[in-house]
Coordinates of C-alpha atoms in Angstrom, one line a residue:
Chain A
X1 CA -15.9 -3.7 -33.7
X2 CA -16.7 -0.5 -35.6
X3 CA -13.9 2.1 -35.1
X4 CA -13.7 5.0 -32.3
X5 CA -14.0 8.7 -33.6
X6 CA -10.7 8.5 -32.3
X7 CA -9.5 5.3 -34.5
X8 CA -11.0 6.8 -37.8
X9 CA -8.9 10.0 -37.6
X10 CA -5.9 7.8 -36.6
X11 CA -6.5 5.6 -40.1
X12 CA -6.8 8.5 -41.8
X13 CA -3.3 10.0 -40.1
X14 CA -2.3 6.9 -42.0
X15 CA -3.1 9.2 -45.1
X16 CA 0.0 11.8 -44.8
X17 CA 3.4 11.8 -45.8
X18 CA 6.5 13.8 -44.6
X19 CA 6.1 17.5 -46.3
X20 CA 2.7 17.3 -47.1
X21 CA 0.3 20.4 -47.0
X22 CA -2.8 19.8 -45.1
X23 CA -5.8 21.4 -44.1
X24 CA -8.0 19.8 -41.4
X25 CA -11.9 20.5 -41.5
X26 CA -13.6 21.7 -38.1
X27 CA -14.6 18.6 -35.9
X28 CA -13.6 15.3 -36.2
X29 CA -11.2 15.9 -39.0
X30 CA -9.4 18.0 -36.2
X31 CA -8.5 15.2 -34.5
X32 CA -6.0 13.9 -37.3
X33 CA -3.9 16.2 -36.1
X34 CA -3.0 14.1 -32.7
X35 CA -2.1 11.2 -34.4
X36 CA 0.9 12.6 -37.1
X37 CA 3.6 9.9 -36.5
X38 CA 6.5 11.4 -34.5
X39 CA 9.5 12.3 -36.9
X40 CA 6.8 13.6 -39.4
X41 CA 6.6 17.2 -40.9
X42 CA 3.3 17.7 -41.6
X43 CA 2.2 21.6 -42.5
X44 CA -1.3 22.1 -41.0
X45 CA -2.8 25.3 -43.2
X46 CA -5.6 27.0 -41.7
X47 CA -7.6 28.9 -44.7
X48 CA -8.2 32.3 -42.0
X49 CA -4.3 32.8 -42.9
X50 CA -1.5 30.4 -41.1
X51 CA 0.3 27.8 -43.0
X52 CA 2.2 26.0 -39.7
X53 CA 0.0 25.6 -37.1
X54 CA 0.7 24.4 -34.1
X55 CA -1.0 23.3 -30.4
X56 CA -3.7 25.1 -28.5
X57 CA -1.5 27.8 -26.6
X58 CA -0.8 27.4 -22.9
X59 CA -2.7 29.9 -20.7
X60 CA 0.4 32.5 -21.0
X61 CA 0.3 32.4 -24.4
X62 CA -3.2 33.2 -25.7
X63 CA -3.2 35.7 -28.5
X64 CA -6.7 36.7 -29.6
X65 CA -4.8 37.8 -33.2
X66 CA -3.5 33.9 -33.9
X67 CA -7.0 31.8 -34.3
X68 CA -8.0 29.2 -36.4
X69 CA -10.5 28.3 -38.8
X70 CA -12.6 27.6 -36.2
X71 CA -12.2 30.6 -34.1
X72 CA -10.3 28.6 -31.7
X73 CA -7.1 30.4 -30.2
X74 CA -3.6 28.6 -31.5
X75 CA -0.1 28.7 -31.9
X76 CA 2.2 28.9 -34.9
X77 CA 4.8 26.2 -35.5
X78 CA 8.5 27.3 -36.6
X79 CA 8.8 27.8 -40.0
X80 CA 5.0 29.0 -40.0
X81 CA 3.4 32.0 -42.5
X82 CA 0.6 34.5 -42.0
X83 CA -0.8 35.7 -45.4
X84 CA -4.0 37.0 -46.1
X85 CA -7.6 35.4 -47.2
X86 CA -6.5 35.7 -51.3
X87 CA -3.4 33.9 -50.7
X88 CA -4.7 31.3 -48.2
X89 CA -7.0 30.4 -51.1
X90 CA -4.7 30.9 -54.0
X91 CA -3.1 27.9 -52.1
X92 CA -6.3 25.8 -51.9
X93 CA -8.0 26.8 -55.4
X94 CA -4.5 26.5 -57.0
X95 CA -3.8 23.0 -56.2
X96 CA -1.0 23.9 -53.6
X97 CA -2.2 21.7 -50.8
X98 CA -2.0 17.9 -50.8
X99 CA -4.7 16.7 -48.7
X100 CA -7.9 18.3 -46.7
X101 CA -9.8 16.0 -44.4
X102 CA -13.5 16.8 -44.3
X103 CA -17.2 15.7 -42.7
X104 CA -20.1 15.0 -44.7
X105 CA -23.9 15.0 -44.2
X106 CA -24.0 13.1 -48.1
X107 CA -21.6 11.6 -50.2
X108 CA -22.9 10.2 -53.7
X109 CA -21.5 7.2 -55.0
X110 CA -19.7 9.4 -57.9
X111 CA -18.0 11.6 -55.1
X112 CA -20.4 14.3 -55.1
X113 CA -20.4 16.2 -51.5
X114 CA -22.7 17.9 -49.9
X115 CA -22.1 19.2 -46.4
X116 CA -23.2 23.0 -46.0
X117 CA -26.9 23.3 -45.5
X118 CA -30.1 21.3 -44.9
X119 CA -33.2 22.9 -47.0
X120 CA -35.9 23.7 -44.0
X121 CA -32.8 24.4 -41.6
X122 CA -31.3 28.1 -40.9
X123 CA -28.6 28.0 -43.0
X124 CA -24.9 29.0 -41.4
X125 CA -22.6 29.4 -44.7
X126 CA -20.2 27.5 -46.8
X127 CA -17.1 29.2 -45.0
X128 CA -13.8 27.5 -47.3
X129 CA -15.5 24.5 -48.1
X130 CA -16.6 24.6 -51.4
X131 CA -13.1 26.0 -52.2
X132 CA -11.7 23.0 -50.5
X133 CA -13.6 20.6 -52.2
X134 CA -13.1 22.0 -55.9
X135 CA -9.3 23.3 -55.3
X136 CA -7.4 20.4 -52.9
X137 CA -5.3 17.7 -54.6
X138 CA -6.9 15.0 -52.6
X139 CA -10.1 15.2 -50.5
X140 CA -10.9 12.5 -47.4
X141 CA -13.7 12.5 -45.3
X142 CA -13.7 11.1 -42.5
X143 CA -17.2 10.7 -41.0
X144 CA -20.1 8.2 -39.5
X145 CA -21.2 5.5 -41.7
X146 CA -25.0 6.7 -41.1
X147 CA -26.9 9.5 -39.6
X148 CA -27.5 9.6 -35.7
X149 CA -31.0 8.0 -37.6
X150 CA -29.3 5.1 -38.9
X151 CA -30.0 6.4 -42.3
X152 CA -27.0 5.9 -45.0
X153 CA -25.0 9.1 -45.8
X154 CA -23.3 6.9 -48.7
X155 CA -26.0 7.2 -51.2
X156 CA -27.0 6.8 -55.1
X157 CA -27.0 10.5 -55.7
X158 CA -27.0 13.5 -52.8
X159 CA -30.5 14.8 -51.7
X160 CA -28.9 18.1 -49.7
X161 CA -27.3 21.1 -51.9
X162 CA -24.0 20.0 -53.1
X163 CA -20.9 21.0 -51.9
X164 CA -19.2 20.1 -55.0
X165 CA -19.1 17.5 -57.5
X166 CA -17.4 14.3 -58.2
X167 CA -15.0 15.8 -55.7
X168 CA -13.9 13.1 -52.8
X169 CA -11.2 10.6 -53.2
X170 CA -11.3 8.6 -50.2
X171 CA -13.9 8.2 -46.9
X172 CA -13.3 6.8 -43.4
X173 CA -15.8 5.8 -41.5
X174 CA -16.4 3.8 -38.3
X175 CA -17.0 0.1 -40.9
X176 CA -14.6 1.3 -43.7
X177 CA -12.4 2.5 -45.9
X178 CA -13.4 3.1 -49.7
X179 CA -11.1 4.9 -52.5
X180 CA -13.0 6.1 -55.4
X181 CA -12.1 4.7 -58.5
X182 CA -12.8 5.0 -62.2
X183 CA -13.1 1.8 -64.6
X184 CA -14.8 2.5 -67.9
X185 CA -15.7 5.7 -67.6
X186 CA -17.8 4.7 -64.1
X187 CA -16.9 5.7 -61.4
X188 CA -17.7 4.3 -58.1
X189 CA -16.0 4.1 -54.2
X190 CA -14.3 0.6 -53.4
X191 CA -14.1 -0.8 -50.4
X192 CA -10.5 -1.6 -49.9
X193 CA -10.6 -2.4 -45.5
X194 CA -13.2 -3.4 -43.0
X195 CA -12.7 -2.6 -39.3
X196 CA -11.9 -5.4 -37.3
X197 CA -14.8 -7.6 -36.5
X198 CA -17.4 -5.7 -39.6
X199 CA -18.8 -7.9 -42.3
X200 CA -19.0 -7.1 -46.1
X201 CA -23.0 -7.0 -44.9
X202 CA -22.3 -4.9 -42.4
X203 CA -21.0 -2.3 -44.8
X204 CA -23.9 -3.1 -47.7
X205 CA -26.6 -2.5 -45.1
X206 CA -25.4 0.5 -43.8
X207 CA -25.1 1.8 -47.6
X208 CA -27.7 2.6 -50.5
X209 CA -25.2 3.1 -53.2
X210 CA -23.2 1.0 -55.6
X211 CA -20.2 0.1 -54.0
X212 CA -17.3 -2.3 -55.2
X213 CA -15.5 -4.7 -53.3
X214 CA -11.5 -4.7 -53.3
X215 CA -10.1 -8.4 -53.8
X216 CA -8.0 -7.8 -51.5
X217 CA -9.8 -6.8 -48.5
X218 CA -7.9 -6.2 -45.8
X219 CA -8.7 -5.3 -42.0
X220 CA -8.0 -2.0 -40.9
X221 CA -4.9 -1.3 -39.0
X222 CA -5.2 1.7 -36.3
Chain B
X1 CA 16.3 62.6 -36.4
X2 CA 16.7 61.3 -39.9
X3 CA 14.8 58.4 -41.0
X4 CA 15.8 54.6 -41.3
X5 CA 15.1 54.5 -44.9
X6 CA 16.4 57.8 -46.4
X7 CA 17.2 61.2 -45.7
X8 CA 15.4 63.2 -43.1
X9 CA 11.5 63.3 -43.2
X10 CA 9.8 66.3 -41.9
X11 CA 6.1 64.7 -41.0
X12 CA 4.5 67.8 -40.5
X13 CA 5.3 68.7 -44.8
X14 CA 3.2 65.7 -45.5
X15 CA -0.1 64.9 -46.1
X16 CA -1.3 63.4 -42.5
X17 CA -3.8 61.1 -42.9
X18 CA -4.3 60.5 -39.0
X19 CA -7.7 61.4 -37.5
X20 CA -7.9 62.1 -34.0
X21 CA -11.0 59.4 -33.4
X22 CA -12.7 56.8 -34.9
X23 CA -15.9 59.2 -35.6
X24 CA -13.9 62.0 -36.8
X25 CA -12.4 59.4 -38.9
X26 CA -15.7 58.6 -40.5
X27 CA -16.8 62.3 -40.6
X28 CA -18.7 62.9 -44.1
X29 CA -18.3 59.6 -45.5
X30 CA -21.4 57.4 -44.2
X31 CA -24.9 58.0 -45.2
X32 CA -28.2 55.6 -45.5
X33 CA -27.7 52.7 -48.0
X34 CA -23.9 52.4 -48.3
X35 CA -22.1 49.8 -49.1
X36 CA -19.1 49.2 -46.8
X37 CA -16.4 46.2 -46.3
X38 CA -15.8 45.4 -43.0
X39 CA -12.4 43.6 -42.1
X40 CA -12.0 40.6 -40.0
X41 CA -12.5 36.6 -39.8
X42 CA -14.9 36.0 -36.8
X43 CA -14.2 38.8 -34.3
X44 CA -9.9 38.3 -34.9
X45 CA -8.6 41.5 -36.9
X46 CA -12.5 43.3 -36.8
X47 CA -12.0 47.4 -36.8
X48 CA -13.9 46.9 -33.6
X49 CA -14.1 50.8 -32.8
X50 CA -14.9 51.7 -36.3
X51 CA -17.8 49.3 -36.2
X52 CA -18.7 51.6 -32.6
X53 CA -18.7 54.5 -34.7
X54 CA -21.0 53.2 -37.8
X55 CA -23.3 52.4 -35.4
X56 CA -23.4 55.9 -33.6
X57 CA -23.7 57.1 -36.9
X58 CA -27.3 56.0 -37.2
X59 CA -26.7 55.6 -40.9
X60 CA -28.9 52.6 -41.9
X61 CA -29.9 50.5 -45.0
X62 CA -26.3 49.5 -45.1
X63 CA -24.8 46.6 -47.2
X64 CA -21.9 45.4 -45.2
X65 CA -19.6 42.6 -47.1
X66 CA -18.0 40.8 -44.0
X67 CA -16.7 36.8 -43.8
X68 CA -18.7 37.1 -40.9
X69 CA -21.5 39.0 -38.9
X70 CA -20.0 39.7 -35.0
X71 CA -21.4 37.9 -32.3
X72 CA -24.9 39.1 -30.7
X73 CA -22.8 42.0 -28.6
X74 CA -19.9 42.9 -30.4
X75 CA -18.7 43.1 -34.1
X76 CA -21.1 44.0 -36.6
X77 CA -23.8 41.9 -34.5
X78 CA -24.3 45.5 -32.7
X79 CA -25.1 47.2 -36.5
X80 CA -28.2 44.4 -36.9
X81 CA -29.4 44.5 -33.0
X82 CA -30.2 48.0 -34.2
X83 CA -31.2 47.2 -37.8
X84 CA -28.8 49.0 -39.4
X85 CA -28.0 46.4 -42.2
X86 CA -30.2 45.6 -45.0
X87 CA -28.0 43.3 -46.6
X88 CA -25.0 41.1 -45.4
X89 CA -22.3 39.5 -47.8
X90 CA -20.4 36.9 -46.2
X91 CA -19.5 33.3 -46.0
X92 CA -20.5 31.8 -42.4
X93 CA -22.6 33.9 -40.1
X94 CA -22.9 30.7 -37.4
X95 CA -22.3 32.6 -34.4
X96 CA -24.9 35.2 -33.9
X97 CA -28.5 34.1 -32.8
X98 CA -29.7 38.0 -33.9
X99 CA -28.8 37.5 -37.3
X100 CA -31.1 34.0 -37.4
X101 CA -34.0 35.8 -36.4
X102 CA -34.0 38.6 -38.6
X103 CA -32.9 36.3 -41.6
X104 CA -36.0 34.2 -40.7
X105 CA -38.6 37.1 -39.9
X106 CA -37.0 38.6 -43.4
X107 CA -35.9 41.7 -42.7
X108 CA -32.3 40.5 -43.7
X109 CA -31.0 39.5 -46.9
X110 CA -28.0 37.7 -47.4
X111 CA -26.0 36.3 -50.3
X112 CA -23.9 33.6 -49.3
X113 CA -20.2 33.5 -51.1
X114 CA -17.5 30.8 -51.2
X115 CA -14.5 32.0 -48.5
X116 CA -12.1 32.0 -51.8
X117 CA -14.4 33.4 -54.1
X118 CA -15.1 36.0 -51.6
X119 CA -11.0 36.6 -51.2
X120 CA -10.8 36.7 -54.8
X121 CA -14.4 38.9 -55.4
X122 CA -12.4 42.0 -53.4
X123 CA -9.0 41.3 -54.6
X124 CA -10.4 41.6 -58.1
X125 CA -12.5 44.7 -56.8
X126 CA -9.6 46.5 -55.8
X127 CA -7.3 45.4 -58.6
X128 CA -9.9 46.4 -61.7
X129 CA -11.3 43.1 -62.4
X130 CA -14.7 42.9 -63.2
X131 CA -14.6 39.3 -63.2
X132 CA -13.2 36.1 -63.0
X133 CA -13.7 32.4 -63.6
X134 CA -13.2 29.7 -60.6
X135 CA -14.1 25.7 -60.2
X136 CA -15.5 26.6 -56.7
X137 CA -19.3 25.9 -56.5
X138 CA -19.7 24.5 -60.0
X139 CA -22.6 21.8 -59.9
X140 CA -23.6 23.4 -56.5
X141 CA -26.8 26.1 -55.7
X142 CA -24.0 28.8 -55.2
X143 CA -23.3 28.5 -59.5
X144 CA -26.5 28.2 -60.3
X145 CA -27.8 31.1 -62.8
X146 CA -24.2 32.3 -62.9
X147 CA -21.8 32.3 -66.6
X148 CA -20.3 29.0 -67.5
X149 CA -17.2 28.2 -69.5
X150 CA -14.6 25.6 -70.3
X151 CA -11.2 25.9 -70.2
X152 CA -9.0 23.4 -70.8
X153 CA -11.5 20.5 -70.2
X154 CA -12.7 21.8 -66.9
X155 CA -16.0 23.8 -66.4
X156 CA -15.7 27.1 -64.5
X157 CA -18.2 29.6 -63.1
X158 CA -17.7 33.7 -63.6
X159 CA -17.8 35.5 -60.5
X160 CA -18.2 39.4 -60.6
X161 CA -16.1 42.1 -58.4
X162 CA -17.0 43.4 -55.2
X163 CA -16.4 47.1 -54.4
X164 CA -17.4 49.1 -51.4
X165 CA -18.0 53.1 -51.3
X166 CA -16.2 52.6 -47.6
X167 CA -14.0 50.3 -46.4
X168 CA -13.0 49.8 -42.6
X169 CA -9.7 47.7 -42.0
X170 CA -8.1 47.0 -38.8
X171 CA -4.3 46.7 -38.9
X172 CA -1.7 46.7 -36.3
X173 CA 0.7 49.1 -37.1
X174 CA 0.7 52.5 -39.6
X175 CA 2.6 55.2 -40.4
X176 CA 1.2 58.7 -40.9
X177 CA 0.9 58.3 -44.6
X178 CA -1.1 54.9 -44.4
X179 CA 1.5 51.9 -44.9
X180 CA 0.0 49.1 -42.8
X181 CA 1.5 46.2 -41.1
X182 CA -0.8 43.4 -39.7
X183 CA -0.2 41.6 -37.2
X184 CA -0.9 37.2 -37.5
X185 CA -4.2 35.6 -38.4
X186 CA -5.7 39.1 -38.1
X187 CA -4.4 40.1 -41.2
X188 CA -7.2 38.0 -43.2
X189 CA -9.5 39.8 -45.9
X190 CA -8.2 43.2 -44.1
X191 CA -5.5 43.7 -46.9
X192 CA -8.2 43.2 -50.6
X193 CA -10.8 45.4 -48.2
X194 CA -7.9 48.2 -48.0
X195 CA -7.5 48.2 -52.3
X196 CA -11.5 47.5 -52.9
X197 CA -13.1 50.4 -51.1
X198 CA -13.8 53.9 -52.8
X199 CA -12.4 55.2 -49.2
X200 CA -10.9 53.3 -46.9
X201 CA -10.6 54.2 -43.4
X202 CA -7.8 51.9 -41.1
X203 CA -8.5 51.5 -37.6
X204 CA -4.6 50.6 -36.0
X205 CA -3.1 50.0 -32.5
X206 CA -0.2 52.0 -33.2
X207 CA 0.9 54.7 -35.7
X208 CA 4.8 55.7 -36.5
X209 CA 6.5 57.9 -38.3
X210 CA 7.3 57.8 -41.5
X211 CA 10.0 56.2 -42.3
X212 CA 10.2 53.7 -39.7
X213 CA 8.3 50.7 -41.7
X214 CA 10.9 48.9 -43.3
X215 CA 9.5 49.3 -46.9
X216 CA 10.4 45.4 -47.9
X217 CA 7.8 44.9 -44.5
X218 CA 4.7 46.6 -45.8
X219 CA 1.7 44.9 -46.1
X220 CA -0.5 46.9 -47.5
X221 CA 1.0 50.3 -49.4
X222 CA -0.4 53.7 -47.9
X223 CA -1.6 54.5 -51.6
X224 CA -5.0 51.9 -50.6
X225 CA -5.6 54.2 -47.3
X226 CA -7.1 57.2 -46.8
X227 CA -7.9 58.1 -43.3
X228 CA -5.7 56.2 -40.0
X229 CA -7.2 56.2 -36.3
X230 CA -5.9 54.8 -33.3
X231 CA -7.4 52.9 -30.9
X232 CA -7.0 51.0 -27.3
X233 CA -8.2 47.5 -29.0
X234 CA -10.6 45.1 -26.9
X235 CA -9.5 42.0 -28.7
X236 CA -12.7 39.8 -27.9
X237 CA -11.8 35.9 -28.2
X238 CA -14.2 33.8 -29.4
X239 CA -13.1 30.0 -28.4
X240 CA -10.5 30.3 -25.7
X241 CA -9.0 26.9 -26.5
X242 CA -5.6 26.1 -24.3
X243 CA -3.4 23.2 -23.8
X244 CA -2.6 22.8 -20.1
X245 CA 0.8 22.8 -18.8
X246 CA 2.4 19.1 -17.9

């Protein structure tokens, strides 16, 4: 059985570590957030200018001057920092935050992203992503396998306007999970877990890149 | 009464910068084809009555460098339902329909920045620094025809400064000679806009006197503002989100 929306961000919770700096991309990368093990300090940055944030408010606590990236109305953790729009991405370009989780429309099989704009289509902005991409110690996407088409979105090299290059370390997806890795000066993504019930051939057809296989697969745990 | 910081201030022996309303605090400084900052990330931290004045102002063929561009009805979205920009700098303008359709028909340009490199364009704007180098965007359309070097192994691209002739920043709190304190995520590009504008004109919820701003508390030093209004602010919210109560 392919994974749930739900299940993917809940492998890729699977990603943090007590301390860690995090930013979370708008949609299903949001999600991560409900599945940080209990006990676990994770710091949720939000690139508008909070480092700490915390739940949607309650109804009584709405403050149209604490949003999100998204525009969404939140809350601030304890412990929490406003700063303003240099800092936030002082932090991201300069390497201060461990992990961002993002979406993709196109991921190369070098790790090239490309998730901002679709030639022919009106195009909305980058916002923080390119930032993200080229600034973030470690970069996961979590995302569908294929397009609502059925067409791959894991392919030999990215037809849509990058978002950056050789940039992504690690994708989720409904089949998978790959880790990008480097062996004589290739570098390609390695499927190291299947969701329960997927094939190797389930993967390979939903794919048109060079992949490698782990040899030792595992199933993944959620 | 003697202030909290120092001896006894006498207000009135200062230089006031306070102007009794948001057009008088934009009297003489907007004409056709400026180039202003305007504060704000979506419509949190926006100097919303500012933005009313601009627009009563008529003033048109304006550049306006903004992370974003209002919604249809409020934020700079009024200044292009009455085709008062020419030109919009920003990073994600998503949530107005009237800014599609004048981008599409072409009556609007737009150049498309990076949120950081944005940040970093008016920080260096307002710090004397004509330009910089950053990873963002290399290998992507938003590098391309832009200066290249290597530093230590790793390709950069040179982004220039961004100045403004005007600059309109919302803060929470001022005192009469222009220190500004913001108030949570509304703080956002508000505080490089401040230091990158020839003028810059803070729109603020409520001013104090001097001497009442701790000065370890300061945000942004009075020496970046020139003109202070205050205003009853609307506060639009864009995405109410909530978690209900068990």
């Amino acid at each position: 059985m392919p994974l749930t929306r739900d299940q993917i961000t809940k492998r890729a919770a699977q990603e943090l570590h007590d301390g860690f700096y995090v930013n979370l991309g708008i949609g299903m990368p949001t999600l991560v957030a409900n599945h940080v093990p209990a006990g676990m300090q994770v710091w949720l940055q939000s690139e508008n200018g909070l480092l700490g944030m915390g739940r949607f408010p309650y109804d009584d606590e709405v403050d149209a001057d604490l949003i999100n990236a998204g525009k969404q109305t939140v809350t601030a953790v304890p412990g929490a920092s406003f700063f303003d729009g240099a800092t936030s991405f002082a932090m991201i370009r300069g390497g201060h935050i461990d992990m961002a989780i993002l979406g993709a429309m196109e991921i190369s099989e070098e790790g090239d992203i490309a998730n901002w704009m679709v030639p022919g289509k009106m195009v909305k902005g980058v916002g923080g992503a390119m930032d993200l991409v080229a600034g973030v110690k470690r970069v996961v996407v979590t995302m569908e396998h294929t397009t609502r088409k059925g067409e791959p979105k894991i392919i030999k090299s990215c037809t849509l306007p990058l978002t950056g290059k050789a940039c992504i370390d690690m994708i989720i997806t409904e089949l998978c999970v790959m880790h990008r890795r480097e062996r004589n000066g290739r570098r390609r993504f390695e499927v190291t877990e299947l969701a329960p019930g997927v094939t190797r051939a389930d993967v390979e057809r939903a794919t048109a890149a060079e992949i490698w296989w782990s040899p030792e697969l595992k199933t993944i745990q959620t | 009464m003697p202030g909290l910081w120092g001896p006894a201030y006498d207000d009135s022996a200062m230089i006031n910068k306070v102007y009794p309303s948001p057009q008088a605090a934009l009297d003489g400084l907007i004409r056709d084809g400026l180039t202003l900052m305007v504060g704000g990330f979506g419509l949190c931290g926006i100097p919303e009555k500012l933005i009313l004045a601009l627009r009563d102002s008529g003033a048109r063929n304006l550049t306006a460098i903004s992370n974003n561009a209002g919604v249809d009805d409020w934020g700079l979205g009024l200044l292009l339902q009455t085709r008062q920009i020419r030109k919009m700098v920003s990073t994600y303008v998503g949530e107005n329909d009237e800014f599609a359709r004048q981008f599409l028909a072409g009556e609007l340009e737009i150049e498309f920045v990076p949120q950081g490199t944005f940040a970093e364009r008016i920080r260096a704007g307002g710090a004397g620094i004509p330009a910089f180098f950053t990873r963002t965007a290399v290998g992507t359309p938003l590098a391309e025809g832009k200066e290249h070097h290597d530093f230590d192994g790793q390709t950069y691209v040179m982004e220039r400064w961004l100045k403004a002739d005007v600059s309109l920043v919302k803060a929470w709190k001022a005192d009469t000679v222009g220190n500004l304190v913001y108030r949570r995520t509304a703080r956002n590009f508000n505080p490089m806009m401040a230091m990158a504008g020839r003028v810059t004109v803070a729109e603020v919820e409520e001013i104090v006197p001097v001497g009442s701003i701790d000065p370890d508390s300061v945000h942004t030093p009075g020496i970046f503002v020139d003109r202070i209004v205050k205003t009853v602010s609307e506060k639009r919210i864009e995405q109410r989100t909530t978690t209900p109560r068990a």
